[in-house]
C-alpha cells in the first residue's frame, strides 16, 4: 500500500514542502531515496525501536521510502516522525485518510518519545501557506510554532499520541499563543542599564546617535576604560523590535537551533559577541550543512566584536560586503543560499599592543612601528564602513566614586525611539529602508544635504583629513541622525561638526597613527 505524509526541509531561513511516499510490499529490506543524508538513512533503526517500544510491529516486509523533490538534500533526524507514520499507514495500522491534512516533523527517541527539532517556525509558516489543517510536532517546539495564526499547532509527546490522533481515538488541543500580548509583556526588560555607568558622557552620546540611526561604531581605548561594559548596555537603548522584525529574527534563530525551549517570539534585539578565534565560516554562515552565521544571528540587532584588532584579517574582511549590502550570499559547489544580515556593528579595541598609548597615567611600551602595525590590522575599506570611531578615555576617581547615578537607559531609549519614528515616517515609501544608516546616495541628496555653512565645514574636513567618498556619505548619514535627535528638519553646520568629530581614526594626528 502506498501512503504519503507531508514534511518540510529548510533552505536558508525558509521551508519547502517535502512529500514522503512510503510503500510496504513483499520482500525484505529498508531503503530511503530522494537525496537523504546519513541522519535520515539511520532513521530506520530509530523508527524500528521507537515503534516496538510504543507497542507497534515493524513490518517484516520490504519498506521503500521516496522523499520528494528528489533534488533537494534532506538533512537531520526531524523526518523520523513522518517516516514512522508513513510506514504504519502503509501497514494499515493508521487510517491514512487524514494524512494529507497535517504536516508532521519530529525526532524519535528509542522509547518512542519525541525530541525537539530545528526550524519549526518556518515549517509552520509553510504549513499555513499550504492551507493545511495543522502541524503535528514535538511539545518543546509548540510555543515557537504557535506564533503562526490560522493553523492548529498540535503538540505531542510520543508516537502513540500521533497514531491515536490520526485514528480518531483521541483529540489534541491546539497550542494557542497571544503573540501580541506576549510581545508587549516582554518589552523593556534588560539586565544592564546605563544608569550604572559613571562618566563617559561623550561615549554615551555616541551610542545614542549610533542606536538612533543604526550606525556602526568603533571604540578605541585602554584596558579598563569601560568599552565592553558600555557595549553590553546597548540593547537597553535600542528601539524595540517591530512584530515583523521579531518574526524574521525568530525564524533565523529557529533554523540555527539557537531558540531557547519554551520561547514563543524573540522580543529583544539579538546581541551576539563571538570570540576573536571565530572562523570566517562561523561568522558568515555556510558549512557542510548550511547554517546561519553570527552576522545573521545578529540580524535586526547588534554584533559586538571585542578586541577588534585580535580577529584574523581574513575574518574581518568578510564583514565588508554584508555591512554594505545587509545580506550574505553563501555559494558552494552543492548549494547556494542567502541569509539576511542587517546588523549594527559595535567593535572595541586597544590603541596599541600593550593597550596604554595615550593613557593619561600609564606609559606605553610600544614603539611607533608596533602601534602602526597594530592599527593596520583594521583595513581602510573596513574602517570606512564604520560611521562612528570614538576615543574612550579612562574614568577618573571622582567620577568612579560618585554616588549619583548616570542617566538611565529608559530616558536615552525614549529619545532614540523618537528619532526612529521620524525616520519611519521619512522612509515609509522606501522599501527596505528603515533607518538613516541604510540611506542610498539618492536619499542622501534628498534628506541629508547640509546648509551652506555645514557644506563648507565638511569640505574643509574632507580635504584636511583626506577622507574617502564613502566617509563623506557616512558623515552625512550621522549628521542626519543628529538632526533627528534634535527634531530639526534640516541638517545644520553644528550637526556636521559633531558627525565629523566622531571620525577619530580619520585624523592624521590620531594617537594610533604612524
Tab-separated table of C-alpha atoms in Angstrom:
chain	number	residue	atom	x	y	z
A	1	UNK	CA	0.000	0.000	0.000
A	2	UNK	CA	1.292	3.469	-0.968
A	3	UNK	CA	0.860	6.326	1.515
A	4	UNK	CA	2.043	9.924	1.582
A	5	UNK	CA	2.978	12.135	4.513
A	6	UNK	CA	3.936	15.811	4.433
A	7	UNK	CA	7.163	17.168	5.910
A	8	UNK	CA	9.450	20.124	5.216
A	9	UNK	CA	13.070	20.969	4.510
A	10	UNK	CA	14.724	24.250	5.475
A	11	UNK	CA	16.611	26.236	2.825
A	12	UNK	CA	18.121	29.464	4.054
A	13	UNK	CA	15.551	30.686	6.569
A	14	UNK	CA	12.525	29.409	4.679
A	15	UNK	CA	10.971	25.942	4.430
A	16	UNK	CA	9.953	23.975	1.347
A	17	UNK	CA	7.479	21.115	1.153
A	18	UNK	CA	8.798	17.546	1.255
A	19	UNK	CA	6.380	14.773	0.291
A	20	UNK	CA	7.308	11.413	1.791
A	21	UNK	CA	5.987	8.403	-0.158
A	22	UNK	CA	6.049	5.031	1.619
A	23	UNK	CA	5.292	1.559	0.328
A	24	UNK	CA	5.341	-1.690	2.303
A	25	UNK	CA	5.497	-4.671	-0.016
A	26	UNK	CA	6.532	-8.310	-0.108
A	27	UNK	CA	10.231	-8.860	0.325
A	28	UNK	CA	12.773	-7.574	2.810
A	29	UNK	CA	14.930	-4.511	3.320
A	30	UNK	CA	14.615	-0.816	4.126
A	31	UNK	CA	15.542	1.814	1.545
A	32	UNK	CA	15.266	5.603	1.580
A	33	UNK	CA	15.760	7.500	-1.668
A	34	UNK	CA	15.438	11.180	-2.588
A	35	UNK	CA	18.863	12.555	-1.570
A	36	UNK	CA	18.778	11.739	2.181
A	37	UNK	CA	21.813	12.420	4.357
A	38	UNK	CA	23.306	9.955	6.846
A	39	UNK	CA	20.981	11.003	9.687
A	40	UNK	CA	17.924	10.274	7.516
A	41	UNK	CA	19.326	6.916	6.432
A	42	UNK	CA	19.963	5.996	10.070
A	43	UNK	CA	16.310	6.667	10.869
A	44	UNK	CA	15.499	3.028	10.055
A	45	UNK	CA	16.846	1.789	13.395
A	46	UNK	CA	15.396	4.684	15.404
A	47	UNK	CA	11.972	4.170	13.823
A	48	UNK	CA	12.133	0.402	14.313
A	49	UNK	CA	12.971	0.646	18.033
A	50	UNK	CA	10.509	3.501	18.647
A	51	UNK	CA	7.657	1.535	17.043
A	52	UNK	CA	8.443	-1.595	19.026
A	53	UNK	CA	8.677	0.313	22.326
A	54	UNK	CA	5.354	2.007	21.550
A	55	UNK	CA	3.739	-1.391	21.015
A	56	UNK	CA	3.624	-1.456	17.222
A	57	UNK	CA	5.082	-4.112	14.990
A	58	UNK	CA	7.648	-3.016	12.426
A	59	UNK	CA	6.578	-4.692	9.163
A	60	UNK	CA	8.732	-7.666	8.242
A	61	UNK	CA	8.482	-6.704	4.591
A	62	UNK	CA	10.274	-4.506	2.088
A	63	UNK	CA	9.930	-0.832	3.033
A	64	UNK	CA	10.614	1.700	0.256
A	65	UNK	CA	10.589	5.429	1.015
A	66	UNK	CA	10.893	8.240	-1.518
A	67	UNK	CA	11.410	11.834	-0.371
A	68	UNK	CA	10.284	14.328	-2.992
A	69	UNK	CA	11.536	16.603	-4.516
A	70	UNK	CA	14.475	14.279	-5.095
A	71	UNK	CA	16.977	17.049	-5.981
A	72	UNK	CA	16.756	18.743	-2.543
A	73	UNK	CA	19.071	17.435	0.182
A	74	UNK	CA	17.116	16.011	3.153
A	75	UNK	CA	19.102	16.571	6.342
A	76	UNK	CA	18.721	15.735	10.001
A	77	UNK	CA	16.624	13.470	12.190
A	78	UNK	CA	13.412	15.535	12.088
A	79	UNK	CA	11.967	13.209	9.418
A	80	UNK	CA	11.672	10.304	11.883
A	81	UNK	CA	8.030	11.041	12.710
A	82	UNK	CA	6.655	11.338	9.143
A	83	UNK	CA	8.633	8.224	8.158
A	84	UNK	CA	7.235	6.209	11.073
A	85	UNK	CA	3.680	7.401	10.425
A	86	UNK	CA	4.039	6.626	6.718
A	87	UNK	CA	5.232	3.076	7.488
A	88	UNK	CA	2.393	2.451	9.948
A	89	UNK	CA	-0.160	3.846	7.488
A	90	UNK	CA	1.198	1.648	4.674
A	91	UNK	CA	0.951	-1.338	7.050
A	92	UNK	CA	-2.674	-0.280	7.704
A	93	UNK	CA	-2.097	0.424	11.392
A	94	UNK	CA	-3.027	4.093	10.859
A	95	UNK	CA	-6.012	5.371	8.934
A	96	UNK	CA	-4.439	7.286	6.041
A	97	UNK	CA	-7.463	9.499	5.312
A	98	UNK	CA	-6.191	12.466	7.379
A	99	UNK	CA	-2.514	12.315	6.444
A	100	UNK	CA	-2.766	14.905	3.676
A	101	UNK	CA	-4.221	17.497	6.092
A	102	UNK	CA	-1.288	17.673	8.506
A	103	UNK	CA	2.416	18.352	8.390
A	104	UNK	CA	4.449	16.037	10.633
A	105	UNK	CA	8.010	16.592	11.860
A	106	UNK	CA	9.911	15.292	14.872
A	107	UNK	CA	12.902	13.239	16.007
A	108	UNK	CA	12.099	9.911	17.648
A	109	UNK	CA	13.882	8.566	20.698
A	110	UNK	CA	14.300	4.805	21.008
A	111	UNK	CA	11.470	4.733	23.569
A	112	UNK	CA	9.043	6.373	21.130
A	113	UNK	CA	9.114	9.849	22.684
A	114	UNK	CA	9.680	12.942	20.551
A	115	UNK	CA	12.613	15.288	20.727
A	116	UNK	CA	12.677	18.947	19.521
A	117	UNK	CA	13.679	19.935	16.000
A	118	UNK	CA	15.250	22.941	14.300
A	119	UNK	CA	13.286	25.298	12.063
A	120	UNK	CA	9.806	24.704	13.496
A	121	UNK	CA	8.725	28.298	12.864
A	122	UNK	CA	9.452	28.448	9.102
A	123	UNK	CA	7.878	24.987	8.773
A	124	UNK	CA	4.709	26.239	10.467
A	125	UNK	CA	4.625	29.226	8.128
A	126	UNK	CA	4.887	26.826	5.178
A	127	UNK	CA	2.081	24.646	6.578
A	128	UNK	CA	-0.188	27.693	6.695
A	129	UNK	CA	0.784	28.657	3.152
A	130	UNK	CA	-0.115	25.117	2.024
A	131	UNK	CA	-3.531	25.601	3.729
A	132	UNK	CA	-3.104	22.502	5.867
A	133	UNK	CA	-5.308	21.946	8.902
A	134	UNK	CA	-2.411	21.675	11.319
A	135	UNK	CA	1.180	20.870	12.184
A	136	UNK	CA	1.981	17.887	14.443
A	137	UNK	CA	5.354	18.362	16.168
A	138	UNK	CA	7.207	17.794	19.477
A	139	UNK	CA	5.852	19.625	22.509
A	140	UNK	CA	9.124	21.515	23.033
A	141	UNK	CA	8.596	23.286	19.688
A	142	UNK	CA	4.885	24.032	20.132
A	143	UNK	CA	5.131	27.578	21.544
A	144	UNK	CA	7.600	28.565	18.843
A	145	UNK	CA	5.326	27.316	16.019
A	146	UNK	CA	2.156	28.684	17.662
A	147	UNK	CA	3.279	32.195	16.705
A	148	UNK	CA	1.730	31.354	13.303
A	149	UNK	CA	-2.012	32.014	13.361
A	150	UNK	CA	-4.773	30.273	11.378
A	151	UNK	CA	-3.052	26.909	11.869
A	152	UNK	CA	-3.602	24.224	14.506
A	153	UNK	CA	-0.313	23.530	16.288
A	154	UNK	CA	-0.700	20.058	17.788
A	155	UNK	CA	1.943	19.271	20.398
A	156	UNK	CA	2.656	15.595	21.059
A	157	UNK	CA	4.940	13.749	23.460
A	158	UNK	CA	5.315	10.396	21.733
A	159	UNK	CA	4.492	8.295	18.682
A	160	UNK	CA	1.464	6.650	20.320
A	161	UNK	CA	-0.322	10.003	20.647
A	162	UNK	CA	0.171	10.697	16.939
A	163	UNK	CA	-1.209	7.270	15.975
A	164	UNK	CA	-4.226	7.611	18.275
A	165	UNK	CA	-4.979	11.107	16.989
A	166	UNK	CA	-4.794	10.139	13.318
A	167	UNK	CA	-7.027	7.133	14.008
A	168	UNK	CA	-9.550	9.407	15.728
A	169	UNK	CA	-9.166	7.750	19.134
A	170	UNK	CA	-8.106	10.950	20.933
A	171	UNK	CA	-8.379	14.680	20.368
A	172	UNK	CA	-5.414	17.053	20.648
A	173	UNK	CA	-5.934	20.612	21.851
A	174	UNK	CA	-4.146	23.153	19.640
A	175	UNK	CA	-1.456	25.247	21.314
A	176	UNK	CA	-2.561	28.880	21.346
A	177	UNK	CA	-0.304	31.885	21.945
A	178	UNK	CA	-1.449	35.506	22.111
A	179	UNK	CA	1.534	36.789	20.164
A	180	UNK	CA	0.894	40.486	20.641
A	181	UNK	CA	0.311	40.130	24.380
A	182	UNK	CA	3.481	38.057	24.843
A	183	UNK	CA	5.396	40.516	22.670
A	184	UNK	CA	4.212	43.545	24.637
A	185	UNK	CA	4.793	41.888	28.039
A	186	UNK	CA	8.468	41.155	27.401
A	187	UNK	CA	9.401	44.604	26.079
A	188	UNK	CA	11.736	46.770	28.111
A	189	UNK	CA	13.282	44.116	30.391
A	190	UNK	CA	17.100	44.417	30.312
A	191	UNK	CA	19.812	43.035	32.612
A	192	UNK	CA	22.079	46.110	32.271
A	193	UNK	CA	21.376	49.851	32.446
A	194	UNK	CA	23.371	52.963	31.546
A	195	UNK	CA	22.463	54.401	34.949
A	196	UNK	CA	25.267	52.171	36.281
A	197	UNK	CA	27.879	53.919	34.102
A	198	UNK	CA	29.763	56.792	35.717
A	199	UNK	CA	31.186	59.468	33.437
A	200	UNK	CA	31.903	58.734	29.743
A	201	UNK	CA	29.226	61.217	28.634
A	202	UNK	CA	30.793	61.611	25.178
A	203	UNK	CA	30.675	57.837	24.612
A	204	UNK	CA	27.065	57.643	25.806
A	205	UNK	CA	26.179	60.387	23.357
A	206	UNK	CA	27.912	58.489	20.542
A	207	UNK	CA	25.980	55.342	21.473
A	208	UNK	CA	22.734	57.315	21.429
A	209	UNK	CA	23.487	58.615	17.940
A	210	UNK	CA	24.523	55.151	16.736
A	211	UNK	CA	21.325	53.483	18.014
A	212	UNK	CA	19.104	56.286	16.751
A	213	UNK	CA	20.337	55.854	13.183
A	214	UNK	CA	21.512	52.222	13.135
A	215	UNK	CA	25.144	53.291	12.637
A	216	UNK	CA	28.227	51.108	13.107
A	217	UNK	CA	30.546	52.224	15.905
A	218	UNK	CA	34.142	51.511	16.965
A	219	UNK	CA	35.521	52.251	20.445
A	220	UNK	CA	39.282	52.675	20.899
A	221	UNK	CA	40.708	52.959	24.395
A	222	UNK	CA	42.964	51.473	27.032
A	223	UNK	CA	42.030	48.385	29.080
A	224	UNK	CA	39.548	49.096	31.868
A	225	UNK	CA	38.144	52.272	30.321
A	226	UNK	CA	34.662	50.724	30.109
A	227	UNK	CA	34.365	49.812	26.418
A	228	UNK	CA	32.917	46.322	26.884
A	229	UNK	CA	30.814	47.316	29.882
A	230	UNK	CA	29.075	50.085	27.945
A	231	UNK	CA	28.674	47.973	24.808
A	232	UNK	CA	26.767	45.338	26.800
A	233	UNK	CA	24.253	48.032	27.765
A	234	UNK	CA	23.491	48.969	24.173
A	235	UNK	CA	20.411	46.680	23.856
A	236	UNK	CA	18.770	48.708	26.636
A	237	UNK	CA	18.684	51.845	24.461
A	238	UNK	CA	17.910	50.210	21.115
A	239	UNK	CA	14.379	50.769	19.757
A	240	UNK	CA	12.057	47.779	20.320
A	241	UNK	CA	11.621	45.171	17.621
A	242	UNK	CA	8.571	45.505	15.450
A	243	UNK	CA	6.382	42.408	15.138
A	244	UNK	CA	7.676	41.690	11.619
A	245	UNK	CA	11.312	42.118	12.737
A	246	UNK	CA	10.687	39.802	15.700
A	247	UNK	CA	9.201	37.146	13.415
A	248	UNK	CA	12.131	37.301	10.995
A	249	UNK	CA	14.682	37.232	13.820
A	250	UNK	CA	12.948	34.271	15.455
A	251	UNK	CA	12.998	32.373	12.149
A	252	UNK	CA	16.769	32.727	11.873
A	253	UNK	CA	17.371	31.519	15.428
A	254	UNK	CA	14.878	28.688	14.932
A	255	UNK	CA	16.698	27.443	11.829
A	256	UNK	CA	20.038	27.641	13.648
A	257	UNK	CA	18.659	25.760	16.649
A	258	UNK	CA	19.519	28.714	18.923
A	259	UNK	CA	15.991	29.371	20.171
A	260	UNK	CA	15.602	28.539	23.893
A	261	UNK	CA	12.968	25.945	24.692
A	262	UNK	CA	9.598	27.425	25.547
A	263	UNK	CA	10.261	30.584	23.550
A	264	UNK	CA	7.370	31.948	21.514
A	265	UNK	CA	8.845	35.013	19.830
A	266	UNK	CA	12.114	36.856	20.304
A	267	UNK	CA	11.233	40.210	21.819
A	268	UNK	CA	14.726	41.648	22.414
A	269	UNK	CA	17.148	42.598	19.696
A	270	UNK	CA	19.932	39.991	19.402
A	271	UNK	CA	23.299	40.786	20.960
A	272	UNK	CA	25.954	38.468	19.542
A	273	UNK	CA	29.519	38.589	20.847
A	274	UNK	CA	31.702	35.915	19.185
A	275	UNK	CA	35.241	35.264	20.417
A	276	UNK	CA	38.121	36.561	18.292
A	277	UNK	CA	39.160	32.995	17.404
A	278	UNK	CA	35.997	32.580	15.283
A	279	UNK	CA	36.425	31.288	11.714
A	280	UNK	CA	35.143	33.098	8.601
A	281	UNK	CA	32.530	30.354	8.001
A	282	UNK	CA	31.229	30.593	11.574
A	283	UNK	CA	30.897	34.361	11.134
A	284	UNK	CA	29.159	34.474	7.743
A	285	UNK	CA	27.424	31.068	7.769
A	286	UNK	CA	27.529	28.073	5.467
A	287	UNK	CA	29.306	24.784	6.154
A	288	UNK	CA	28.572	21.228	5.003
A	289	UNK	CA	25.039	21.624	6.338
A	290	UNK	CA	24.240	25.310	5.676
A	291	UNK	CA	23.532	27.265	8.843
A	292	UNK	CA	23.290	30.990	9.573
A	293	UNK	CA	26.496	32.526	10.932
A	294	UNK	CA	26.953	35.097	13.675
A	295	UNK	CA	26.227	38.038	11.375
A	296	UNK	CA	22.822	36.549	10.516
A	297	UNK	CA	22.112	35.645	14.146
A	298	UNK	CA	22.731	39.360	14.841
A	299	UNK	CA	20.155	40.368	12.186
A	300	UNK	CA	17.975	43.254	13.467
A	301	UNK	CA	20.325	43.513	16.434
A	302	UNK	CA	23.939	44.047	17.454
A	303	UNK	CA	27.168	42.264	16.556
A	304	UNK	CA	29.772	43.103	19.207
A	305	UNK	CA	33.382	42.330	18.291
A	306	UNK	CA	35.541	42.864	21.365
A	307	UNK	CA	39.322	43.065	20.855
A	308	UNK	CA	38.667	44.011	17.226
A	309	UNK	CA	42.331	44.007	16.165
A	310	UNK	CA	42.837	40.473	17.513
A	311	UNK	CA	40.482	38.954	14.930
A	312	UNK	CA	42.272	37.419	11.935
A	313	UNK	CA	42.246	39.744	8.947
A	314	UNK	CA	40.524	37.039	6.860
A	315	UNK	CA	37.625	37.140	9.338
A	316	UNK	CA	37.308	40.920	9.450
A	317	UNK	CA	37.395	41.353	5.687
A	318	UNK	CA	34.330	39.134	5.165
A	319	UNK	CA	32.350	41.790	7.024
A	320	UNK	CA	32.752	44.335	4.251
A	321	UNK	CA	30.094	43.035	1.862
A	322	UNK	CA	27.325	42.333	4.419
A	323	UNK	CA	27.934	45.712	6.088
A	324	UNK	CA	27.209	47.340	2.746
A	325	UNK	CA	24.511	45.066	1.298
A	326	UNK	CA	22.889	43.835	4.557
A	327	UNK	CA	22.570	40.338	3.134
A	328	UNK	CA	25.020	37.461	2.892
A	329	UNK	CA	25.124	35.134	-0.107
A	330	UNK	CA	26.619	31.689	0.532
A	331	UNK	CA	27.654	29.873	-2.648
A	332	UNK	CA	29.179	26.418	-2.610
A	333	UNK	CA	29.539	23.674	-5.208
A	334	UNK	CA	26.406	21.866	-3.994
A	335	UNK	CA	24.194	24.740	-2.867
A	336	UNK	CA	23.594	28.470	-2.897
A	337	UNK	CA	21.582	30.328	-0.284
A	338	UNK	CA	21.082	33.784	1.183
A	339	UNK	CA	20.765	34.885	4.794
A	340	UNK	CA	19.694	38.349	5.994
A	341	UNK	CA	22.465	40.312	7.728
A	342	UNK	CA	21.125	43.734	8.659
A	343	UNK	CA	23.007	44.292	11.904
A	344	UNK	CA	24.646	47.150	13.744
A	345	UNK	CA	28.386	46.531	14.194
A	346	UNK	CA	29.835	47.515	17.566
A	347	UNK	CA	33.581	46.965	17.936
A	348	UNK	CA	36.151	47.798	20.581
A	349	UNK	CA	39.932	47.659	20.596
A	350	UNK	CA	43.070	48.916	22.297
A	351	UNK	CA	45.140	51.677	20.646
A	352	UNK	CA	48.323	49.566	20.624
A	353	UNK	CA	49.588	46.081	21.570
A	354	UNK	CA	50.236	46.990	25.219
A	355	UNK	CA	46.999	48.991	25.335
A	356	UNK	CA	48.264	52.157	27.022
A	357	UNK	CA	49.221	54.533	24.237
A	358	UNK	CA	47.594	57.879	25.027
A	359	UNK	CA	46.745	56.843	28.601
A	360	UNK	CA	46.952	59.864	30.933
A	361	UNK	CA	48.859	57.978	33.668
A	362	UNK	CA	50.320	54.717	32.345
A	363	UNK	CA	53.256	54.650	29.961
A	364	UNK	CA	53.071	52.829	26.623
A	365	UNK	CA	55.947	50.409	25.949
A	366	UNK	CA	55.262	50.059	22.188
A	367	UNK	CA	57.335	51.786	19.524
A	368	UNK	CA	55.911	53.702	16.581
A	369	UNK	CA	56.175	50.752	14.198
A	370	UNK	CA	54.333	48.426	16.599
A	371	UNK	CA	51.499	50.931	17.008
A	372	UNK	CA	51.178	51.473	13.265
A	373	UNK	CA	51.265	47.732	12.583
A	374	UNK	CA	48.608	47.109	15.224
A	375	UNK	CA	46.228	49.714	13.813
A	376	UNK	CA	46.857	48.476	10.257
A	377	UNK	CA	45.123	45.196	11.157
A	378	UNK	CA	41.897	47.103	10.533
A	379	UNK	CA	41.868	47.861	6.803
A	380	UNK	CA	40.882	51.219	5.366
A	381	UNK	CA	37.839	49.852	3.478
A	382	UNK	CA	36.519	48.304	6.699
A	383	UNK	CA	37.105	51.475	8.715
A	384	UNK	CA	35.273	53.440	6.034
A	385	UNK	CA	32.177	51.368	6.775
A	386	UNK	CA	32.234	52.273	10.472
A	387	UNK	CA	30.314	55.515	10.907
A	388	UNK	CA	31.461	56.481	14.407
A	389	UNK	CA	35.045	55.990	15.644
A	390	UNK	CA	35.327	57.041	19.273
A	391	UNK	CA	38.278	57.512	21.612
A	392	UNK	CA	37.491	56.246	25.124
A	393	UNK	CA	39.492	57.770	27.957
A	394	UNK	CA	39.705	56.209	31.449
A	395	UNK	CA	37.298	57.496	34.096
A	396	UNK	CA	38.954	59.421	36.944
A	397	UNK	CA	38.492	58.507	40.607
A	398	UNK	CA	35.991	61.253	41.431
A	399	UNK	CA	33.644	60.089	38.665
A	400	UNK	CA	34.048	56.397	39.588
A	401	UNK	CA	33.317	57.020	43.257
A	402	UNK	CA	30.355	59.318	42.623
A	403	UNK	CA	27.124	58.033	44.132
A	404	UNK	CA	24.978	59.981	41.685
A	405	UNK	CA	23.555	57.559	39.092
A	406	UNK	CA	24.014	58.253	35.410
A	407	UNK	CA	21.161	58.908	33.040
A	408	UNK	CA	19.023	55.733	32.883
A	409	UNK	CA	18.701	53.726	29.708
A	410	UNK	CA	14.934	54.347	29.611
A	411	UNK	CA	15.441	58.094	29.130
A	412	UNK	CA	18.025	57.597	26.373
A	413	UNK	CA	15.830	54.978	24.722
A	414	UNK	CA	12.886	57.377	24.523
A	415	UNK	CA	14.989	59.839	22.511
A	416	UNK	CA	16.213	57.014	20.274
A	417	UNK	CA	12.646	55.825	19.651
A	418	UNK	CA	11.510	59.379	18.851
A	419	UNK	CA	14.322	59.719	16.267
A	420	UNK	CA	13.475	56.323	14.755
A	421	UNK	CA	9.806	57.337	14.427
A	422	UNK	CA	10.905	60.368	12.389
A	423	UNK	CA	12.898	58.040	10.120
A	424	UNK	CA	9.987	55.614	9.867
A	425	UNK	CA	7.755	58.387	8.542
A	426	UNK	CA	10.511	59.646	6.248
A	427	UNK	CA	11.152	56.272	4.623
A	428	UNK	CA	7.597	54.877	4.627
A	429	UNK	CA	7.575	54.816	0.817
A	430	UNK	CA	11.130	53.441	0.501
A	431	UNK	CA	11.087	49.597	0.567
A	432	UNK	CA	13.882	48.055	2.613
A	433	UNK	CA	14.944	51.383	4.188
A	434	UNK	CA	14.162	51.711	7.894
A	435	UNK	CA	16.869	53.952	9.338
A	436	UNK	CA	19.369	56.604	8.299
A	437	UNK	CA	22.283	54.162	8.085
A	438	UNK	CA	20.505	52.409	5.189
A	439	UNK	CA	20.089	55.541	3.032
A	440	UNK	CA	21.164	55.309	-0.597
A	441	UNK	CA	23.070	58.168	-2.318
A	442	UNK	CA	19.839	59.450	-3.859
A	443	UNK	CA	18.153	59.535	-0.441
A	444	UNK	CA	21.179	61.328	0.989
A	445	UNK	CA	20.772	64.110	-1.576
A	446	UNK	CA	17.075	64.254	-0.794
A	447	UNK	CA	17.146	64.227	3.005
A	448	UNK	CA	20.690	64.925	4.253
A	449	UNK	CA	22.009	67.879	2.241
A	450	UNK	CA	23.615	70.281	4.749
A	451	UNK	CA	23.212	74.051	4.749
A	452	UNK	CA	25.897	76.255	3.175
A	453	UNK	CA	27.917	76.635	6.376
A	454	UNK	CA	27.768	72.883	7.021
A	455	UNK	CA	28.849	72.096	3.470
A	456	UNK	CA	31.863	74.405	3.825
A	457	UNK	CA	32.885	72.743	7.098
A	458	UNK	CA	32.508	69.322	5.505
A	459	UNK	CA	34.629	70.386	2.516
A	460	UNK	CA	37.369	71.618	4.850
A	461	UNK	CA	37.334	68.374	6.876
A	462	UNK	CA	37.383	66.189	3.781
A	463	UNK	CA	40.422	68.000	2.363
A	464	UNK	CA	42.264	68.228	5.689
A	465	UNK	CA	41.747	64.565	6.643
A	466	UNK	CA	41.885	63.234	3.073
A	467	UNK	CA	38.682	61.213	3.626
A	468	UNK	CA	37.067	58.933	1.049
A	469	UNK	CA	33.740	59.332	-0.730
A	470	UNK	CA	32.293	56.613	1.499
A	471	UNK	CA	33.351	58.586	4.602
A	472	UNK	CA	31.561	61.608	3.099
A	473	UNK	CA	28.332	59.600	2.851
A	474	UNK	CA	28.744	58.258	6.393
A	475	UNK	CA	29.205	61.747	7.827
A	476	UNK	CA	26.012	62.934	6.138
A	477	UNK	CA	24.076	59.930	7.479
A	478	UNK	CA	25.297	60.545	11.027
A	479	UNK	CA	24.546	64.271	10.735
A	480	UNK	CA	21.014	63.434	9.587
A	481	UNK	CA	20.581	61.267	12.700
A	482	UNK	CA	21.876	64.021	14.984
A	483	UNK	CA	19.359	66.396	13.409
A	484	UNK	CA	16.590	63.840	14.001
A	485	UNK	CA	17.551	63.556	17.674
A	486	UNK	CA	17.309	67.326	17.848
A	487	UNK	CA	13.983	67.306	15.988
A	488	UNK	CA	15.384	69.529	13.233
A	489	UNK	CA	14.153	69.179	9.649
A	490	UNK	CA	17.384	70.495	8.104
A	491	UNK	CA	20.987	69.327	8.546
A	492	UNK	CA	22.828	72.304	10.026
A	493	UNK	CA	26.505	73.106	10.393
A	494	UNK	CA	26.752	72.012	14.063
A	495	UNK	CA	25.255	68.629	13.094
A	496	UNK	CA	28.003	68.246	10.500
A	497	UNK	CA	30.678	69.268	13.011
A	498	UNK	CA	29.501	66.696	15.571
A	499	UNK	CA	29.421	63.966	12.886
A	500	UNK	CA	32.981	64.858	11.817
A	501	UNK	CA	34.104	64.722	15.455
A	502	UNK	CA	33.073	61.074	15.522
A	503	UNK	CA	35.629	60.193	12.801
A	504	UNK	CA	38.583	59.990	15.207
A	505	UNK	CA	40.597	57.473	13.202
A	506	UNK	CA	40.471	59.667	10.095
A	507	UNK	CA	42.517	62.378	11.796
A	508	UNK	CA	46.164	62.473	10.605
A	509	UNK	CA	47.247	63.175	14.203
A	510	UNK	CA	45.255	60.306	15.688
A	511	UNK	CA	47.129	58.645	18.565
A	512	UNK	CA	47.313	55.289	16.803
A	513	UNK	CA	48.705	56.654	13.528
A	514	UNK	CA	52.309	56.351	12.439
